[in-house]
Structures are given as C-alpha cells and as structure tokens.
mmCIF file of N, CA and C in Angstrom:
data_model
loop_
_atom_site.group_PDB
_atom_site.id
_atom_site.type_symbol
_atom_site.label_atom_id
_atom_site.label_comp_id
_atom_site.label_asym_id
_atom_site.label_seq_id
_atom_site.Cartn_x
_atom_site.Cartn_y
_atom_site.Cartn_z
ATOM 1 N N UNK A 1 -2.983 17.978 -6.381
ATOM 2 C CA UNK A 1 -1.558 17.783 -6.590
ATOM 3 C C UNK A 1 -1.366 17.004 -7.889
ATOM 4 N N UNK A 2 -0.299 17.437 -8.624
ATOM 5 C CA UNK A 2 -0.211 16.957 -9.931
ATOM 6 C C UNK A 2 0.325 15.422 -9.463
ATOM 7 N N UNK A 3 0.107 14.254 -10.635
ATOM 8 C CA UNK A 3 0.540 13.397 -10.331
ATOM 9 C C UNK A 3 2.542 13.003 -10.355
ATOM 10 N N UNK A 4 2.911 13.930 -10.983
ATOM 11 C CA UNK A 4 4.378 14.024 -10.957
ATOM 12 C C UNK A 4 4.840 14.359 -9.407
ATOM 13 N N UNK A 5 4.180 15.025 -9.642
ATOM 14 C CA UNK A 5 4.220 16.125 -7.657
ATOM 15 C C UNK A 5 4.298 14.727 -6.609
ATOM 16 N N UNK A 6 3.173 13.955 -6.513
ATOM 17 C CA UNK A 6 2.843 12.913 -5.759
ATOM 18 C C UNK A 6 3.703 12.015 -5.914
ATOM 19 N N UNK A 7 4.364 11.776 -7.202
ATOM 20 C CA UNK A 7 5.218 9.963 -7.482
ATOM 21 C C UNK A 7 6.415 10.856 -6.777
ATOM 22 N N UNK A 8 6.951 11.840 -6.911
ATOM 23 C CA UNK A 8 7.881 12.459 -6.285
ATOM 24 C C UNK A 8 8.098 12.849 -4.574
ATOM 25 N N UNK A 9 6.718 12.774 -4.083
ATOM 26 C CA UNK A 9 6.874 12.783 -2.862
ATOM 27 C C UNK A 9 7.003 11.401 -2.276
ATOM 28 N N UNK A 10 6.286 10.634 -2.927
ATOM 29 C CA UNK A 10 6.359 9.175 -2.357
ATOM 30 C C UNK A 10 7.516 8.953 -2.457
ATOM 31 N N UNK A 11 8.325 9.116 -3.451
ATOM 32 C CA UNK A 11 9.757 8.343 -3.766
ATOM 33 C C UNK A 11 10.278 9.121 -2.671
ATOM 34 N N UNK A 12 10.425 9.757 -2.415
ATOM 35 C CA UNK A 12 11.451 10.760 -1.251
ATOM 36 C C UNK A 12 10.950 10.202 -0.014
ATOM 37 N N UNK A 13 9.723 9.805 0.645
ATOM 38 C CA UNK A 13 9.154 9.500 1.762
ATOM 39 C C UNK A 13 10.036 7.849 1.632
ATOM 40 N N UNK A 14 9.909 6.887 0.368
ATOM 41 C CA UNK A 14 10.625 6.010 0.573
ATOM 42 C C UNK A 14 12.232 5.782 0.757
ATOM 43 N N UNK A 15 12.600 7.081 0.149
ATOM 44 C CA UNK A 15 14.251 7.128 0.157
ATOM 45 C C UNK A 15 14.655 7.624 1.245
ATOM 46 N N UNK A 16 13.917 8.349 2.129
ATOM 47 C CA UNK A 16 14.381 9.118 3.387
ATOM 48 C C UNK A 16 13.958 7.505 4.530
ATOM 49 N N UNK A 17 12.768 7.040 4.585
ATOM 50 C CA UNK A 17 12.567 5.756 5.230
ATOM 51 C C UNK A 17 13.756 4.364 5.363
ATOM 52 N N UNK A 18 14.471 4.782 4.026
ATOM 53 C CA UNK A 18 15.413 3.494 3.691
ATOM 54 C C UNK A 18 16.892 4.043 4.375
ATOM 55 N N UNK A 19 17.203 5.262 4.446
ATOM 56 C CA UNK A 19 17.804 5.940 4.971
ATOM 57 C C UNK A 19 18.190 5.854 6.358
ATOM 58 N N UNK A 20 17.044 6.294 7.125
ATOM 59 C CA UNK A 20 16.697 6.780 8.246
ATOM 60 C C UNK A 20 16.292 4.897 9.056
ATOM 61 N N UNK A 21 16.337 4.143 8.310
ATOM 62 C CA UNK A 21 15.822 2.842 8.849
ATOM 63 C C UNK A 21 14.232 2.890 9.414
ATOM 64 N N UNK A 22 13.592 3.537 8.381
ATOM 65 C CA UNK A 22 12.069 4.134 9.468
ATOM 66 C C UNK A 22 11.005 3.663 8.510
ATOM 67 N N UNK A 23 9.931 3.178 9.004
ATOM 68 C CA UNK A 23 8.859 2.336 8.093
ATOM 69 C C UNK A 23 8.650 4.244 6.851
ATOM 70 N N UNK A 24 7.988 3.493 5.787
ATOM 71 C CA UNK A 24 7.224 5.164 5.430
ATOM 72 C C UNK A 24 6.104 5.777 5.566
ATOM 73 N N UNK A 25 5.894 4.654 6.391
ATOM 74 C CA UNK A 25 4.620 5.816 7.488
ATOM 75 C C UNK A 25 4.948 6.428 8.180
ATOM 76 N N UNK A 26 6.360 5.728 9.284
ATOM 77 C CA UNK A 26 6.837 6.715 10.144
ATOM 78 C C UNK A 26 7.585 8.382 9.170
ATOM 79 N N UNK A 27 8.253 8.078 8.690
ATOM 80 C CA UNK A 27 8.573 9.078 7.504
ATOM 81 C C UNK A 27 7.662 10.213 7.240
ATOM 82 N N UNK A 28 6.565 9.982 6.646
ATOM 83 C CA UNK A 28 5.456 10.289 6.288
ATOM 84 C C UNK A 28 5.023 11.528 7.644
ATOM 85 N N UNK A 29 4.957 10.735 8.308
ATOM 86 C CA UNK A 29 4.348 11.696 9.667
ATOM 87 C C UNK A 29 5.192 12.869 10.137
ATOM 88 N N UNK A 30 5.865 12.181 9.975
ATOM 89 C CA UNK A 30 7.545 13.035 10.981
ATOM 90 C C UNK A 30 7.649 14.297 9.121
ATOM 91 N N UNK A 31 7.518 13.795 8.542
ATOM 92 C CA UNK A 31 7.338 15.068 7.145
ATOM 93 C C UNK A 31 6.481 15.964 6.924
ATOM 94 N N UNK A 32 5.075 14.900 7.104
ATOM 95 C CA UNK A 32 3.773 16.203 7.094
ATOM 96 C C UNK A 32 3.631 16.708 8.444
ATOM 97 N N UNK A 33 4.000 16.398 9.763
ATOM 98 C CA UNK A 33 4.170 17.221 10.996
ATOM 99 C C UNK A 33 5.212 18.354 10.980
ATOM 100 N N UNK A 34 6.149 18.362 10.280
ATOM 101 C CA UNK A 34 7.038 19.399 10.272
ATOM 102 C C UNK A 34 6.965 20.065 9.622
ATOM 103 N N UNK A 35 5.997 19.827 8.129
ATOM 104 C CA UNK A 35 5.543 20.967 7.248
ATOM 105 C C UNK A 35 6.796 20.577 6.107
ATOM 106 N N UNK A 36 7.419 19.909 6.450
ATOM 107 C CA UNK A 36 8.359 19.249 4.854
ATOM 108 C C UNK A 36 7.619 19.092 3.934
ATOM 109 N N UNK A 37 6.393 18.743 4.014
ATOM 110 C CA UNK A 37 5.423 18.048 2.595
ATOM 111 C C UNK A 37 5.102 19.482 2.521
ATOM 112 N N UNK A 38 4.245 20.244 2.837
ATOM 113 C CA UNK A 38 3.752 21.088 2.248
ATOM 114 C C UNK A 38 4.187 22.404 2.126
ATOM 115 N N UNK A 39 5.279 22.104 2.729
ATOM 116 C CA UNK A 39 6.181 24.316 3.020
ATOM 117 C C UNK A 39 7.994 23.746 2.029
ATOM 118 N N UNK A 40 7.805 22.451 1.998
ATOM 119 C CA UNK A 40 9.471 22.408 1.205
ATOM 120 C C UNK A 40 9.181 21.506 -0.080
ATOM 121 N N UNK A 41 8.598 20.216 0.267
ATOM 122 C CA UNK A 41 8.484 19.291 -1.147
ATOM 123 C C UNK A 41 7.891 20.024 -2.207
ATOM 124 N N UNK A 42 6.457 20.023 -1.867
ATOM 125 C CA UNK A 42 5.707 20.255 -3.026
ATOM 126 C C UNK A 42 6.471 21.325 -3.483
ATOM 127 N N UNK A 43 5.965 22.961 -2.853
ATOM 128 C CA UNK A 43 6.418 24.168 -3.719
ATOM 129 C C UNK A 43 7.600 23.899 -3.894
ATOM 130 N N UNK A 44 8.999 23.220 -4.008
ATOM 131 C CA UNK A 44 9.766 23.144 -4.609
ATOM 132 C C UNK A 44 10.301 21.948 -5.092
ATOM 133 N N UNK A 45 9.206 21.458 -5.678
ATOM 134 C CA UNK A 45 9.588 20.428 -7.011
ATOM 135 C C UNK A 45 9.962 20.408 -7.723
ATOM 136 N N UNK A 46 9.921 21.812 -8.493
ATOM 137 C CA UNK A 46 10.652 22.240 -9.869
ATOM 138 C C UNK A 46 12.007 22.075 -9.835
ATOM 139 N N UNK A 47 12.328 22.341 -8.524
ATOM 140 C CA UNK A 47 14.130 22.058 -8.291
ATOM 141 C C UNK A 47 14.519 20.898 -8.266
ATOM 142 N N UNK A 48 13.741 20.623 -7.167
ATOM 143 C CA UNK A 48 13.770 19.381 -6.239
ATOM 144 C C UNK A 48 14.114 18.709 -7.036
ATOM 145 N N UNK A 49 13.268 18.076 -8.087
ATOM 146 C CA UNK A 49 13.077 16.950 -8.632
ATOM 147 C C UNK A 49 14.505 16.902 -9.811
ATOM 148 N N UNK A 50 15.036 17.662 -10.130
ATOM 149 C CA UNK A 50 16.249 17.612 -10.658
ATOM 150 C C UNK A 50 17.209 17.177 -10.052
ATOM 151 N N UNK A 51 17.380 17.003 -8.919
ATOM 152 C CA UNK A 51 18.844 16.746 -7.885
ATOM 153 C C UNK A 51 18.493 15.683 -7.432
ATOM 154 N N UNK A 52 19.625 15.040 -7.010
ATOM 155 C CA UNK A 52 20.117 13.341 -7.108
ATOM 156 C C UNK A 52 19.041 13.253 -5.245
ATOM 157 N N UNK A 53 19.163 12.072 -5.720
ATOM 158 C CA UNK A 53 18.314 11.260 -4.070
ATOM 159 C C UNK A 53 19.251 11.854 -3.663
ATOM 160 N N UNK A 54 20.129 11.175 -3.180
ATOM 161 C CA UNK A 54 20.887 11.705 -1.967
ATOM 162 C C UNK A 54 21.030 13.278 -1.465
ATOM 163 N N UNK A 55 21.144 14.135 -2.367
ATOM 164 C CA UNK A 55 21.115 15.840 -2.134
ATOM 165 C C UNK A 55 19.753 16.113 -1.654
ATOM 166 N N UNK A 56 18.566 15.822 -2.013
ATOM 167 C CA UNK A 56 17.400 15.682 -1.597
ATOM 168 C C UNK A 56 16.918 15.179 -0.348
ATOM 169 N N UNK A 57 17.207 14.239 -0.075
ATOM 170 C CA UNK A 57 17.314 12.938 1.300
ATOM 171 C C UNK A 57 18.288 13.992 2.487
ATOM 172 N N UNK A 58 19.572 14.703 1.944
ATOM 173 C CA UNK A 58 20.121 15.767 2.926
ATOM 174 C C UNK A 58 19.455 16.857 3.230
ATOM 175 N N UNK A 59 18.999 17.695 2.154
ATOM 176 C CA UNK A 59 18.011 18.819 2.327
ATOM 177 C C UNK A 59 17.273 18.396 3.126
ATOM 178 N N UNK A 60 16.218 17.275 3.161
ATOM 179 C CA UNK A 60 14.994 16.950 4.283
ATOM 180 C C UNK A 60 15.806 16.955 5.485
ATOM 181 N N UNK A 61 16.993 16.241 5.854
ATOM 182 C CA UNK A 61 17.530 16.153 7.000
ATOM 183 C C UNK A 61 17.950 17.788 7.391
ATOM 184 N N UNK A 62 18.594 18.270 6.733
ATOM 185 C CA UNK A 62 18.620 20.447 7.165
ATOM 186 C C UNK A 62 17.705 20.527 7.294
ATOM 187 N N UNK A 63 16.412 20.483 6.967
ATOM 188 C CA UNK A 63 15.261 21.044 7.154
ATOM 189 C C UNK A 63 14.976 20.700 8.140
ATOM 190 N N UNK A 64 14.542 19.414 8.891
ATOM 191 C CA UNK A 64 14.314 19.037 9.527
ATOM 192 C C UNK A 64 14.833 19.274 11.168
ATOM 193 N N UNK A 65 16.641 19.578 10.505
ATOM 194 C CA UNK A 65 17.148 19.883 11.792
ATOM 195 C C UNK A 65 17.105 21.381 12.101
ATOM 196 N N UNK A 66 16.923 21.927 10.988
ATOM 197 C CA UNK A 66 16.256 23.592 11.676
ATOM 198 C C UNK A 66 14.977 23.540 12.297
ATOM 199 N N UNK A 67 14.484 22.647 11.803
ATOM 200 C CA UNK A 67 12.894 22.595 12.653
ATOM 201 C C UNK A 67 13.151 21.836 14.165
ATOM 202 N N UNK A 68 14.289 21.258 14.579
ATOM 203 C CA UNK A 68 14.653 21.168 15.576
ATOM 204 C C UNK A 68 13.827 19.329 15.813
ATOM 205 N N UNK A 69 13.643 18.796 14.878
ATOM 206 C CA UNK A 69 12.729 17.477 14.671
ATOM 207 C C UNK A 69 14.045 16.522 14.800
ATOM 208 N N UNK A 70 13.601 15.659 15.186
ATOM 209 C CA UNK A 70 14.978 14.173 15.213
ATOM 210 C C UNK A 70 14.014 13.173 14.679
ATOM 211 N N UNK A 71 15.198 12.249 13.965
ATOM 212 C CA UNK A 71 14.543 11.434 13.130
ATOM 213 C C UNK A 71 15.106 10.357 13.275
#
C-alpha cells in the first residue's frame, strides 16, 4: 500500500472514531470486518481523498449501513 493510501486510511479510521465516539481500534475492526478498508477505502482513494472529512466519514456510515453493520 502506497504510503499516501495508508496516511489516508488512518486519518479516516481517526475521523470516523471521533465521530462515532469509538476508540480507533474499535473503528479499525468494525472497517476491516466489513470490508470498508479493502472493497471501499483503498480502491477508491483517487476520489476519496479529494472530498471533505465529513462527505467521507458519511460514505463509511452508507456503506456500512448497507452492510447492515451498526456502529
């Protein structure tokens, strides 16, 4: 994983944690268990990473709630 790729997932694991009131480990888990890290973050970084925290921080939450996950 490129290192842009990585400072970008961390920052999102911390912005969704600060969010969600959830350590970013809990974050972390509840992301790579649902396949957020590897079926939505990464392959779409190129986007991703253009759009504001907050639009980003919502997308994980749609995603999440199609995956039927509570957070």
């Amino acid at each position: 994983m490129r290192s842009e790729i990585f400072s970008f997932v961390i920052y999102m694991i911390h912005a969704c944690a600060n969010r969600w009131r959830k350590t970013p480990a809990q974050v972390y888990l509840v992301l790579k268990q649902s396949g957020c890290l590897n079926h939505y973050l990464v392959p779409n970084y190129d986007i991703l990473h253009t759009q504001s925290t907050d639009f980003v921080v919502k997308d994980i939450e749609e995603y999440l709630a199609q995956k039927e996950v509570i957070v």
